[in-house]
Each structure stands twice: as structure tokens, then as C-alpha cells.
Amino acid sequence: MRRAFMAAVPIVSHFKCRAPNKYPGAPKTVARFPVPNDKISWDVDYSEYKPPSYTSQHVIGAPWADRDVESSDLCFKFNQVDGKVDRRSFMGSYRVVDGIARNPIGRTGICGRGLLGRWGPNHAADPIVTRWKRTASGEKILKEGKPVLQFVAIQRKDNGEWAIPGGMVDPGEDVSATLKREFGEEALSCLELSAEDQEKIKKFVYNLFEHGEKMYEGYVDDPRNTDNSWMETVAKNFHDETGDAFNRVNLRAGDDAASVSWIDVGHEMKLYASHCDFLSRVATLRKAYY
């Protein structure tokens, strides 16, 4: 059994979800209430704290989302499996105040669900697919004496940022299935391929995802987070040591991605949410440049 490399060490960044600008996709008038570093914790008094409430119209009434808080029969089973929806957090039990979940890391400057479908934790899965960067003759390329890793990245359509090709875990879905599905949908689009080529890609994804190293599970510093809804993820590294597997498969951006590419791993990267933290852990595991 493969061990979960550093997965128990939490990533506690809480910066992108406190950015002092308007909430993503919200009207200009919806800006986060300022939350200084010393006022993040709910245990610290902050009597002036009056965050605006915002839930996107895209979320309200969506079949994949929770009912709105104004519903008179609102009753969720927080901190447990609620029907098929897993409302447990990787961070342990979180507080429920006035019947609504409270962000376990602290204040974000905005309440409601924002762009997220679930009250409480919204679970995602992030497949980190890597290979070694090589010369035309097949030699590993070194930087500062260490081999350079490359990972499959997609460019998000909503904000143009580069990211790991992850996605949301469907109710009742196993995380392993989500990892395979999201990578296939976002980085290996099959829409314009023949049935034979589609089958080849399916076999490739299945074989690659048979083995992986869990890099992290827990809270994600996501710009969509609010006081009542937040992102959590399971990030796994699937490494193609020889690079042979990808010689037979071309990367193709799916409907949710503007572009897809191999990107060099290093401290120079600028990625969405906590994705740089995940890649740093992969580099440490693989003894690669960072």
C-alpha cells in the first residue's frame, strides 16, 4: 500500500479567500469585508465585522446545489454523510452557528455560498499528472543540479489562471473515480476523436491512475470560499517515470478549459488557489527542482 506523502500536514493558507476586492463573478458592490491577519480566528473578538451576504444566481436553484438558506424547511446534517452528500470535513468537526456551517479556518469577509453549491465543505479532487522534462535525446533536463518535472495544467475559462485539471466530487462518487473523470474531461478531450482513439485514451487513463501518491487532503485557499462554504480537496500525484505513456496520447482541452499544456514545475509558477503548494510537495517527493 502506498503511503500518503505529507498528506497529514495541512495547508493553512488563508489569503486568496480574503483578497480585498470584489468576490469573483459578483457585482462590483459585493466586496469582502476587511479581515486582518489577527482577526481571522472566530475565537478573536471582531465586533465591527459585518460581511456582506452573497450567493450567485448561478447557484440558487441549481440541481447540483443545496437549497437556499431562506427555505423554511432547511435542515442539513452537517459533519456527517447527508444522504449521498458527504458534509464531513478533512479538518475535523466544524462549528454550526444558527443552523449554518462555519468556515473552520476563520473569517473570509463574505458570507453565504458565493459560487459554491454546498453549505459547508465542497469536495473536489485534483489529479497531478507529472513526467520528467527531457532533451530530444531523452536525457533528463537539470536545473540547479536537480531534474525538472512537468505537470499537466489547464487554463481556466473563468479567470484565465493555470491550474491542476481537477473538479468536484459528485454525491456518492468515489474520489478515485473523480480523479480519472476530471483528468479525462479537462485534459484529454475525446469529442473529436474516433471510437478507436477514444478507447485508447480510456485505457491510458485507467492504467496511469492505477497508482498514485496522495499529496494532500484538506482545506483549499480558494477565492470562492466564504464564511459558510469552502473548498476541500484530495490531491494525488500520478507520475509517468519513463514518459512513454504520453508519447501515445495528445493533450486536448475539454469544454471547461481554455487550453491545456505541460508546465515546468518550479517556484516561478503562478497557479490557481493552493495548487503551487501541491506541486511543491510533488517536487519534494520526486527530489525534483523547485
PDB file of C-alpha atoms in Angstrom:
ATOM      1  CA  MET A   1       0.000   0.000   0.000  1.00  0.00           C
ATOM      2  CA  ARG A   2       1.340   3.421  -0.943  1.00  0.00           C
ATOM      3  CA  ARG A   3       1.679   5.900   1.876  1.00  0.00           C
ATOM      4  CA  ALA A   4       0.068   9.328   1.785  1.00  0.00           C
ATOM      5  CA  PHE A   5       3.151  11.507   1.390  1.00  0.00           C
ATOM      6  CA  MET A   6       2.836  14.574   3.673  1.00  0.00           C
ATOM      7  CA  ALA A   7      -0.948  14.384   3.337  1.00  0.00           C
ATOM      8  CA  ALA A   8      -1.449  14.879   7.052  1.00  0.00           C
ATOM      9  CA  VAL A   9       0.355  18.237   7.034  1.00  0.00           C
ATOM     10  CA  PRO A  10      -2.308  20.891   6.478  1.00  0.00           C
ATOM     11  CA  ILE A  11      -2.047  23.751   4.035  1.00  0.00           C
ATOM     12  CA  VAL A  12      -3.445  26.568   6.149  1.00  0.00           C
ATOM     13  CA  SER A  13      -3.071  29.465   3.710  1.00  0.00           C
ATOM     14  CA  HIS A  14      -5.959  31.877   4.112  1.00  0.00           C
ATOM     15  CA  PHE A  15      -5.053  34.754   1.800  1.00  0.00           C
ATOM     16  CA  LYS A  16      -6.798  34.347  -1.558  1.00  0.00           C
ATOM     17  CA  CYS A  17     -10.163  33.996   0.188  1.00  0.00           C
ATOM     18  CA  ARG A  18      -9.596  37.359   1.934  1.00  0.00           C
ATOM     19  CA  ALA A  19      -8.470  39.351  -1.113  1.00  0.00           C
ATOM     20  CA  PRO A  20      -9.672  42.962  -0.608  1.00  0.00           C
ATOM     21  CA  ASN A  21     -11.509  43.164  -3.921  1.00  0.00           C
ATOM     22  CA  LYS A  22     -14.933  42.135  -5.124  1.00  0.00           C
ATOM     23  CA  TYR A  23     -15.977  38.498  -4.891  1.00  0.00           C
ATOM     24  CA  PRO A  24     -15.382  36.560  -8.176  1.00  0.00           C
ATOM     25  CA  GLY A  25     -18.333  36.964 -10.527  1.00  0.00           C
ATOM     26  CA  ALA A  26     -20.271  39.185  -8.116  1.00  0.00           C
ATOM     27  CA  PRO A  27     -21.493  42.744  -8.763  1.00  0.00           C
ATOM     28  CA  LYS A  28     -18.922  45.466  -8.084  1.00  0.00           C
ATOM     29  CA  THR A  29     -20.793  46.415  -4.937  1.00  0.00           C
ATOM     30  CA  VAL A  30     -20.125  42.989  -3.345  1.00  0.00           C
ATOM     31  CA  ALA A  31     -16.639  43.262  -1.832  1.00  0.00           C
ATOM     32  CA  ARG A  32     -15.158  41.313   1.044  1.00  0.00           C
ATOM     33  CA  PHE A  33     -15.205  42.976   4.456  1.00  0.00           C
ATOM     34  CA  PRO A  34     -11.566  43.543   5.547  1.00  0.00           C
ATOM     35  CA  VAL A  35     -10.183  40.712   7.697  1.00  0.00           C
ATOM     36  CA  PRO A  36      -6.728  41.492   9.182  1.00  0.00           C
ATOM     37  CA  ASN A  37      -4.422  38.572   9.968  1.00  0.00           C
ATOM     38  CA  ASP A  38      -5.084  38.917  13.680  1.00  0.00           C
ATOM     39  CA  LYS A  39      -8.875  38.780  13.159  1.00  0.00           C
ATOM     40  CA  ILE A  40      -9.093  35.589  11.098  1.00  0.00           C
ATOM     41  CA  SER A  41      -9.932  33.293  14.016  1.00  0.00           C
ATOM     42  CA  TRP A  42     -13.546  33.115  15.144  1.00  0.00           C
ATOM     43  CA  ASP A  43     -12.240  32.995  18.710  1.00  0.00           C
ATOM     44  CA  VAL A  44     -10.895  36.543  18.386  1.00  0.00           C
ATOM     45  CA  ASP A  45     -13.420  39.317  19.061  1.00  0.00           C
ATOM     46  CA  TYR A  46     -14.202  41.418  15.984  1.00  0.00           C
ATOM     47  CA  SER A  47     -17.359  43.347  16.884  1.00  0.00           C
ATOM     48  CA  GLU A  48     -17.064  45.538  13.770  1.00  0.00           C
ATOM     49  CA  TYR A  49     -17.241  42.521  11.472  1.00  0.00           C
ATOM     50  CA  LYS A  50     -20.197  42.892   9.102  1.00  0.00           C
ATOM     51  CA  PRO A  51     -19.568  40.785   5.988  1.00  0.00           C
ATOM     52  CA  PRO A  52     -21.968  41.112   3.035  1.00  0.00           C
ATOM     53  CA  SER A  53     -24.015  38.065   2.094  1.00  0.00           C
ATOM     54  CA  TYR A  54     -23.768  36.779  -1.457  1.00  0.00           C
ATOM     55  CA  THR A  55     -24.943  33.666  -3.262  1.00  0.00           C
ATOM     56  CA  SER A  56     -24.651  33.641  -7.041  1.00  0.00           C
ATOM     57  CA  GLN A  57     -27.837  33.326  -9.088  1.00  0.00           C
ATOM     58  CA  HIS A  58     -25.976  30.541 -10.908  1.00  0.00           C
ATOM     59  CA  VAL A  59     -26.094  28.535  -7.667  1.00  0.00           C
ATOM     60  CA  ILE A  60     -29.605  29.287  -6.419  1.00  0.00           C
ATOM     61  CA  GLY A  61     -31.986  26.556  -7.575  1.00  0.00           C
ATOM     62  CA  ALA A  62     -29.287  24.582  -9.424  1.00  0.00           C
ATOM     63  CA  PRO A  63     -29.944  20.810  -9.297  1.00  0.00           C
ATOM     64  CA  TRP A  64     -26.361  20.138  -8.135  1.00  0.00           C
ATOM     65  CA  ALA A  65     -26.552  22.666  -5.292  1.00  0.00           C
ATOM     66  CA  ASP A  66     -28.142  22.892  -1.837  1.00  0.00           C
ATOM     67  CA  ARG A  67     -31.405  24.657  -1.277  1.00  0.00           C
ATOM     68  CA  ASP A  68     -31.185  28.297  -0.307  1.00  0.00           C
ATOM     69  CA  VAL A  69     -30.913  29.270   3.365  1.00  0.00           C
ATOM     70  CA  GLU A  70     -34.251  31.090   3.269  1.00  0.00           C
ATOM     71  CA  SER A  71     -36.090  27.787   2.820  1.00  0.00           C
ATOM     72  CA  SER A  72     -38.252  27.221   5.882  1.00  0.00           C
ATOM     73  CA  ASP A  73     -37.520  23.500   5.894  1.00  0.00           C
ATOM     74  CA  LEU A  74     -33.748  23.915   5.647  1.00  0.00           C
ATOM     75  CA  CYS A  75     -32.122  21.145   7.664  1.00  0.00           C
ATOM     76  CA  PHE A  76     -28.737  19.755   6.703  1.00  0.00           C
ATOM     77  CA  LYS A  77     -26.815  17.034   8.521  1.00  0.00           C
ATOM     78  CA  PHE A  78     -23.545  18.879   8.948  1.00  0.00           C
ATOM     79  CA  ASN A  79     -20.392  16.970   9.961  1.00  0.00           C
ATOM     80  CA  GLN A  80     -21.825  13.710   8.637  1.00  0.00           C
ATOM     81  CA  VAL A  81     -22.941  11.971   5.454  1.00  0.00           C
ATOM     82  CA  ASP A  82     -26.232  13.607   4.471  1.00  0.00           C
ATOM     83  CA  GLY A  83     -27.934  11.196   2.079  1.00  0.00           C
ATOM     84  CA  LYS A  84     -25.314  10.911  -0.673  1.00  0.00           C
ATOM     85  CA  VAL A  85     -23.668  14.252   0.146  1.00  0.00           C
ATOM     86  CA  ASP A  86     -20.604  13.983   2.371  1.00  0.00           C
ATOM     87  CA  ARG A  87     -20.658  17.038   4.653  1.00  0.00           C
ATOM     88  CA  ARG A  88     -17.697  15.879   6.734  1.00  0.00           C
ATOM     89  CA  SER A  89     -14.537  17.974   6.660  1.00  0.00           C
ATOM     90  CA  PHE A  90     -10.948  16.764   6.388  1.00  0.00           C
ATOM     91  CA  MET A  91     -10.209  19.415   9.018  1.00  0.00           C
ATOM     92  CA  GLY A  92     -12.338  17.668  11.658  1.00  0.00           C
ATOM     93  CA  SER A  93     -15.654  18.835  13.109  1.00  0.00           C
ATOM     94  CA  TYR A  94     -16.547  22.404  12.203  1.00  0.00           C
ATOM     95  CA  ARG A  95     -18.919  24.693  14.045  1.00  0.00           C
ATOM     96  CA  VAL A  96     -22.551  25.129  13.086  1.00  0.00           C
ATOM     97  CA  VAL A  97     -23.926  28.541  14.062  1.00  0.00           C
ATOM     98  CA  ASP A  98     -27.635  29.419  13.636  1.00  0.00           C
ATOM     99  CA  GLY A  99     -28.056  26.230  11.634  1.00  0.00           C
ATOM    100  CA  ILE A 100     -25.314  27.043   9.101  1.00  0.00           C
ATOM    101  CA  ALA A 101     -21.765  25.711   8.790  1.00  0.00           C
ATOM    102  CA  ARG A 102     -18.875  27.999   9.718  1.00  0.00           C
ATOM    103  CA  ASN A 103     -15.519  28.053   7.891  1.00  0.00           C
ATOM    104  CA  PRO A 104     -13.073  26.058  10.076  1.00  0.00           C
ATOM    105  CA  ILE A 105     -10.075  28.279   9.227  1.00  0.00           C
ATOM    106  CA  GLY A 106     -11.761  31.576  10.003  1.00  0.00           C
ATOM    107  CA  ARG A 107     -13.356  34.707   8.601  1.00  0.00           C
ATOM    108  CA  THR A 108     -13.272  35.428   4.876  1.00  0.00           C
ATOM    109  CA  GLY A 109     -15.064  38.773   4.683  1.00  0.00           C
ATOM    110  CA  ILE A 110     -18.181  37.429   2.984  1.00  0.00           C
ATOM    111  CA  CYS A 111     -20.986  35.044   3.977  1.00  0.00           C
ATOM    112  CA  GLY A 112     -23.463  32.948   2.025  1.00  0.00           C
ATOM    113  CA  ARG A 113     -22.427  30.354  -0.542  1.00  0.00           C
ATOM    114  CA  GLY A 114     -20.905  32.631  -3.164  1.00  0.00           C
ATOM    115  CA  LEU A 115     -20.188  30.480  -6.212  1.00  0.00           C
ATOM    116  CA  LEU A 116     -20.176  27.204  -4.274  1.00  0.00           C
ATOM    117  CA  GLY A 117     -23.032  24.737  -4.324  1.00  0.00           C
ATOM    118  CA  ARG A 118     -22.846  23.325  -0.793  1.00  0.00           C
ATOM    119  CA  TRP A 119     -23.110  24.853   2.636  1.00  0.00           C
ATOM    120  CA  GLY A 120     -20.017  23.674   4.482  1.00  0.00           C
ATOM    121  CA  PRO A 121     -17.268  21.728   2.682  1.00  0.00           C
ATOM    122  CA  ASN A 122     -17.374  21.410  -1.087  1.00  0.00           C
ATOM    123  CA  HIS A 123     -15.240  18.407  -2.015  1.00  0.00           C
ATOM    124  CA  ALA A 124     -13.005  18.313  -5.078  1.00  0.00           C
ATOM    125  CA  ALA A 125     -10.287  16.056  -6.488  1.00  0.00           C
ATOM    126  CA  ASP A 126      -7.062  17.250  -8.119  1.00  0.00           C
ATOM    127  CA  PRO A 127      -5.069  14.801 -10.304  1.00  0.00           C
ATOM    128  CA  ILE A 128      -1.436  15.927 -10.585  1.00  0.00           C
ATOM    129  CA  VAL A 129      -0.032  14.136 -13.635  1.00  0.00           C
ATOM    130  CA  THR A 130       3.749  14.532 -13.993  1.00  0.00           C
ATOM    131  CA  ARG A 131       6.679  13.475 -16.133  1.00  0.00           C
ATOM    132  CA  TRP A 132      10.371  14.429 -16.373  1.00  0.00           C
ATOM    133  CA  LYS A 133      11.352  17.215 -18.743  1.00  0.00           C
ATOM    134  CA  ARG A 134      13.758  15.679 -21.253  1.00  0.00           C
ATOM    135  CA  THR A 135      16.017  16.637 -24.135  1.00  0.00           C
ATOM    136  CA  ALA A 136      15.336  15.446 -27.684  1.00  0.00           C
ATOM    137  CA  SER A 137      17.677  12.532 -26.982  1.00  0.00           C
ATOM    138  CA  GLY A 138      15.722  11.531 -23.861  1.00  0.00           C
ATOM    139  CA  GLU A 139      18.072  12.846 -21.146  1.00  0.00           C
ATOM    140  CA  LYS A 140      16.540  14.468 -18.066  1.00  0.00           C
ATOM    141  CA  ILE A 141      16.958  18.240 -18.030  1.00  0.00           C
ATOM    142  CA  LEU A 142      18.569  19.543 -14.835  1.00  0.00           C
ATOM    143  CA  LYS A 143      18.202  22.883 -13.090  1.00  0.00           C
ATOM    144  CA  GLU A 144      20.388  23.749 -10.109  1.00  0.00           C
ATOM    145  CA  GLY A 145      21.508  20.122 -10.136  1.00  0.00           C
ATOM    146  CA  LYS A 146      18.012  18.635  -9.894  1.00  0.00           C
ATOM    147  CA  PRO A 147      15.779  17.141 -12.614  1.00  0.00           C
ATOM    148  CA  VAL A 148      12.877  19.296 -13.795  1.00  0.00           C
ATOM    149  CA  LEU A 149       9.315  17.981 -13.502  1.00  0.00           C
ATOM    150  CA  GLN A 150       6.466  18.906 -15.807  1.00  0.00           C
ATOM    151  CA  PHE A 151       2.772  18.616 -14.971  1.00  0.00           C
ATOM    152  CA  VAL A 152      -0.423  18.716 -16.995  1.00  0.00           C
ATOM    153  CA  ALA A 153      -2.106  22.093 -16.484  1.00  0.00           C
ATOM    154  CA  ILE A 154      -5.325  23.562 -17.803  1.00  0.00           C
ATOM    155  CA  GLN A 155      -6.116  27.238 -18.262  1.00  0.00           C
ATOM    156  CA  ARG A 156      -9.408  28.056 -16.563  1.00  0.00           C
ATOM    157  CA  LYS A 157     -12.028  29.795 -18.687  1.00  0.00           C
ATOM    158  CA  ASP A 158     -13.447  31.817 -15.774  1.00  0.00           C
ATOM    159  CA  ASN A 159     -10.299  33.747 -14.836  1.00  0.00           C
ATOM    160  CA  GLY A 160      -7.530  32.717 -17.231  1.00  0.00           C
ATOM    161  CA  GLU A 161      -5.372  31.235 -14.459  1.00  0.00           C
ATOM    162  CA  TRP A 162      -3.448  27.988 -14.920  1.00  0.00           C
ATOM    163  CA  ALA A 163      -4.441  25.134 -12.636  1.00  0.00           C
ATOM    164  CA  ILE A 164      -4.394  21.401 -11.975  1.00  0.00           C
ATOM    165  CA  PRO A 165      -7.251  19.837 -14.008  1.00  0.00           C
ATOM    166  CA  GLY A 166      -9.478  18.986 -11.050  1.00  0.00           C
ATOM    167  CA  GLY A 167     -13.187  19.128 -10.359  1.00  0.00           C
ATOM    168  CA  MET A 168     -15.998  18.499  -7.922  1.00  0.00           C
ATOM    169  CA  VAL A 169     -16.774  15.097  -6.420  1.00  0.00           C
ATOM    170  CA  ASP A 170     -20.326  14.096  -7.307  1.00  0.00           C
ATOM    171  CA  PRO A 171     -22.625  12.924  -4.470  1.00  0.00           C
ATOM    172  CA  GLY A 172     -21.845   9.292  -3.680  1.00  0.00           C
ATOM    173  CA  GLU A 173     -18.865   9.238  -6.062  1.00  0.00           C
ATOM    174  CA  ASP A 174     -15.552   7.694  -5.040  1.00  0.00           C
ATOM    175  CA  VAL A 175     -12.676  10.188  -5.176  1.00  0.00           C
ATOM    176  CA  SER A 176     -10.644   7.821  -7.380  1.00  0.00           C
ATOM    177  CA  ALA A 177     -13.401   7.909  -9.971  1.00  0.00           C
ATOM    178  CA  THR A 178     -13.491  11.715  -9.809  1.00  0.00           C
ATOM    179  CA  LEU A 179      -9.750  11.954 -10.406  1.00  0.00           C
ATOM    180  CA  LYS A 180      -9.982   9.829 -13.546  1.00  0.00           C
ATOM    181  CA  ARG A 181     -13.104  11.572 -14.821  1.00  0.00           C
ATOM    182  CA  GLU A 182     -11.846  15.115 -14.347  1.00  0.00           C
ATOM    183  CA  PHE A 183      -8.491  14.468 -15.969  1.00  0.00           C
ATOM    184  CA  GLY A 184     -10.194  12.841 -18.915  1.00  0.00           C
ATOM    185  CA  GLU A 185     -12.759  15.636 -19.304  1.00  0.00           C
ATOM    186  CA  GLU A 186     -10.396  18.603 -18.912  1.00  0.00           C
ATOM    187  CA  ALA A 187      -7.073  17.434 -20.334  1.00  0.00           C
ATOM    188  CA  LEU A 188      -7.849  14.534 -22.664  1.00  0.00           C
ATOM    189  CA  SER A 189     -10.942  15.654 -24.523  1.00  0.00           C
ATOM    190  CA  CYS A 190     -12.319  12.915 -26.749  1.00  0.00           C
ATOM    191  CA  LEU A 191     -15.066  14.890 -28.511  1.00  0.00           C
ATOM    192  CA  GLU A 192     -13.435  14.946 -31.952  1.00  0.00           C
ATOM    193  CA  LEU A 193     -11.643  11.586 -31.811  1.00  0.00           C
ATOM    194  CA  SER A 194     -12.572   8.297 -33.419  1.00  0.00           C
ATOM    195  CA  ALA A 195     -14.055   5.494 -31.317  1.00  0.00           C
ATOM    196  CA  GLU A 196     -10.742   3.628 -31.581  1.00  0.00           C
ATOM    197  CA  ASP A 197      -8.735   6.608 -30.296  1.00  0.00           C
ATOM    198  CA  GLN A 198     -11.254   7.242 -27.500  1.00  0.00           C
ATOM    199  CA  GLU A 199     -10.845   3.659 -26.329  1.00  0.00           C
ATOM    200  CA  LYS A 200      -7.061   4.058 -26.398  1.00  0.00           C
ATOM    201  CA  ILE A 201      -7.308   7.133 -24.189  1.00  0.00           C
ATOM    202  CA  LYS A 202      -9.615   5.375 -21.729  1.00  0.00           C
ATOM    203  CA  LYS A 203      -7.115   2.521 -21.340  1.00  0.00           C
ATOM    204  CA  PHE A 204      -4.277   5.001 -20.914  1.00  0.00           C
ATOM    205  CA  VAL A 205      -6.091   6.927 -18.164  1.00  0.00           C
ATOM    206  CA  TYR A 206      -7.081   3.708 -16.395  1.00  0.00           C
ATOM    207  CA  ASN A 207      -3.514   2.367 -16.370  1.00  0.00           C
ATOM    208  CA  LEU A 208      -1.988   5.669 -15.281  1.00  0.00           C
ATOM    209  CA  PHE A 209      -4.452   6.151 -12.448  1.00  0.00           C
ATOM    210  CA  GLU A 210      -3.987   2.665 -11.013  1.00  0.00           C
ATOM    211  CA  HIS A 211      -1.111   4.025  -8.916  1.00  0.00           C
ATOM    212  CA  GLY A 212      -0.819   7.381  -7.243  1.00  0.00           C
ATOM    213  CA  GLU A 213       0.645   9.170  -4.253  1.00  0.00           C
ATOM    214  CA  LYS A 214      -1.714  11.183  -2.078  1.00  0.00           C
ATOM    215  CA  MET A 215      -0.109  14.583  -1.632  1.00  0.00           C
ATOM    216  CA  TYR A 216      -2.780  16.378   0.330  1.00  0.00           C
ATOM    217  CA  GLU A 217      -6.325  16.258   1.611  1.00  0.00           C
ATOM    218  CA  GLY A 218      -7.904  19.205   3.355  1.00  0.00           C
ATOM    219  CA  TYR A 219      -8.887  22.851   3.128  1.00  0.00           C
ATOM    220  CA  VAL A 220      -8.024  24.847  -0.001  1.00  0.00           C
ATOM    221  CA  ASP A 221      -7.343  28.596  -0.025  1.00  0.00           C
ATOM    222  CA  ASP A 222      -9.798  29.225  -2.845  1.00  0.00           C
ATOM    223  CA  PRO A 223     -11.050  32.701  -3.888  1.00  0.00           C
ATOM    224  CA  ARG A 224     -14.604  31.302  -3.901  1.00  0.00           C
ATOM    225  CA  ASN A 225     -14.552  30.455  -0.184  1.00  0.00           C
ATOM    226  CA  THR A 226     -16.930  32.215   2.183  1.00  0.00           C
ATOM    227  CA  ASP A 227     -17.681  32.143   5.912  1.00  0.00           C
ATOM    228  CA  ASN A 228     -20.210  29.363   5.277  1.00  0.00           C
ATOM    229  CA  SER A 229     -18.944  27.474   2.216  1.00  0.00           C
ATOM    230  CA  TRP A 230     -15.411  26.414   1.404  1.00  0.00           C
ATOM    231  CA  MET A 231     -13.369  24.166  -0.853  1.00  0.00           C
ATOM    232  CA  GLU A 232     -11.582  20.996   0.273  1.00  0.00           C
ATOM    233  CA  THR A 233      -9.708  18.588  -1.959  1.00  0.00           C
ATOM    234  CA  VAL A 234      -7.811  15.345  -2.325  1.00  0.00           C
ATOM    235  CA  ALA A 235      -4.711  15.852  -4.472  1.00  0.00           C
ATOM    236  CA  LYS A 236      -2.864  12.817  -5.859  1.00  0.00           C
ATOM    237  CA  ASN A 237       0.263  12.613  -7.963  1.00  0.00           C
ATOM    238  CA  PHE A 238       0.292  10.211 -10.914  1.00  0.00           C
ATOM    239  CA  HIS A 239       3.835  10.096 -12.269  1.00  0.00           C
ATOM    240  CA  ASP A 240       4.869   8.783 -15.691  1.00  0.00           C
ATOM    241  CA  GLU A 241       8.500   7.907 -14.884  1.00  0.00           C
ATOM    242  CA  THR A 242       9.581   6.992 -18.403  1.00  0.00           C
ATOM    243  CA  GLY A 243       7.340   9.408 -20.288  1.00  0.00           C
ATOM    244  CA  ASP A 244       6.363   6.640 -22.700  1.00  0.00           C
ATOM    245  CA  ALA A 245       2.653   6.754 -21.867  1.00  0.00           C
ATOM    246  CA  PHE A 246       2.168  10.319 -23.055  1.00  0.00           C
ATOM    247  CA  ASN A 247       4.068   9.730 -26.276  1.00  0.00           C
ATOM    248  CA  ARG A 248       0.942   7.931 -27.495  1.00  0.00           C
ATOM    249  CA  VAL A 249      -1.679  10.406 -26.289  1.00  0.00           C
ATOM    250  CA  ASN A 250      -2.110  14.078 -27.170  1.00  0.00           C
ATOM    251  CA  LEU A 251      -3.411  16.577 -24.625  1.00  0.00           C
ATOM    252  CA  ARG A 252      -6.682  18.171 -25.702  1.00  0.00           C
ATOM    253  CA  ALA A 253      -8.582  20.836 -23.755  1.00  0.00           C
ATOM    254  CA  GLY A 254     -12.115  19.895 -22.747  1.00  0.00           C
ATOM    255  CA  ASP A 255     -15.183  22.142 -22.563  1.00  0.00           C
ATOM    256  CA  ASP A 256     -14.230  23.507 -19.132  1.00  0.00           C
ATOM    257  CA  ALA A 257     -10.694  24.522 -20.144  1.00  0.00           C
ATOM    258  CA  ALA A 258      -9.450  27.259 -22.466  1.00  0.00           C
ATOM    259  CA  SER A 259      -6.159  25.466 -23.031  1.00  0.00           C
ATOM    260  CA  VAL A 260      -4.069  22.550 -21.792  1.00  0.00           C
ATOM    261  CA  SER A 261      -0.295  22.250 -21.629  1.00  0.00           C
ATOM    262  CA  TRP A 262       2.706  20.709 -19.923  1.00  0.00           C
ATOM    263  CA  ILE A 263       4.159  23.290 -17.493  1.00  0.00           C
ATOM    264  CA  ASP A 264       7.558  23.158 -15.784  1.00  0.00           C
ATOM    265  CA  VAL A 265       7.366  22.770 -12.004  1.00  0.00           C
ATOM    266  CA  GLY A 266       9.237  25.462 -10.063  1.00  0.00           C
ATOM    267  CA  HIS A 267       8.876  28.312  -7.604  1.00  0.00           C
ATOM    268  CA  GLU A 268       8.290  30.672 -10.536  1.00  0.00           C
ATOM    269  CA  MET A 269       4.818  29.208 -11.163  1.00  0.00           C
ATOM    270  CA  LYS A 270       1.682  31.259 -10.617  1.00  0.00           C
ATOM    271  CA  LEU A 271      -1.293  28.942 -10.247  1.00  0.00           C
ATOM    272  CA  TYR A 272      -4.902  28.969  -9.073  1.00  0.00           C
ATOM    273  CA  ALA A 273      -5.824  28.562  -5.372  1.00  0.00           C
ATOM    274  CA  SER A 274      -3.379  26.335  -3.399  1.00  0.00           C
ATOM    275  CA  HIS A 275      -2.057  24.490  -6.441  1.00  0.00           C
ATOM    276  CA  CYS A 276       1.515  25.791  -6.076  1.00  0.00           C
ATOM    277  CA  ASP A 277       1.608  24.217  -2.611  1.00  0.00           C
ATOM    278  CA  PHE A 278       0.571  20.856  -4.056  1.00  0.00           C
ATOM    279  CA  LEU A 279       3.273  20.998  -6.748  1.00  0.00           C
ATOM    280  CA  SER A 280       5.894  21.909  -4.139  1.00  0.00           C
ATOM    281  CA  ARG A 281       5.060  18.688  -2.309  1.00  0.00           C
ATOM    282  CA  VAL A 282       5.309  16.672  -5.515  1.00  0.00           C
ATOM    283  CA  ALA A 283       8.741  18.167  -6.231  1.00  0.00           C
ATOM    284  CA  THR A 284       9.916  17.219  -2.742  1.00  0.00           C
ATOM    285  CA  LEU A 285       8.627  13.672  -3.174  1.00  0.00           C
ATOM    286  CA  ARG A 286      10.298  13.243  -6.569  1.00  0.00           C
ATOM    287  CA  LYS A 287      13.518  15.035  -5.477  1.00  0.00           C
ATOM    288  CA  ALA A 288      12.988  17.474  -8.327  1.00  0.00           C
ATOM    289  CA  TYR A 289      13.813  21.140  -8.857  1.00  0.00           C
ATOM    290  CA  TYR A 290      11.575  23.667  -7.165  1.00  0.00           C
TER     291      TYR A 290
END
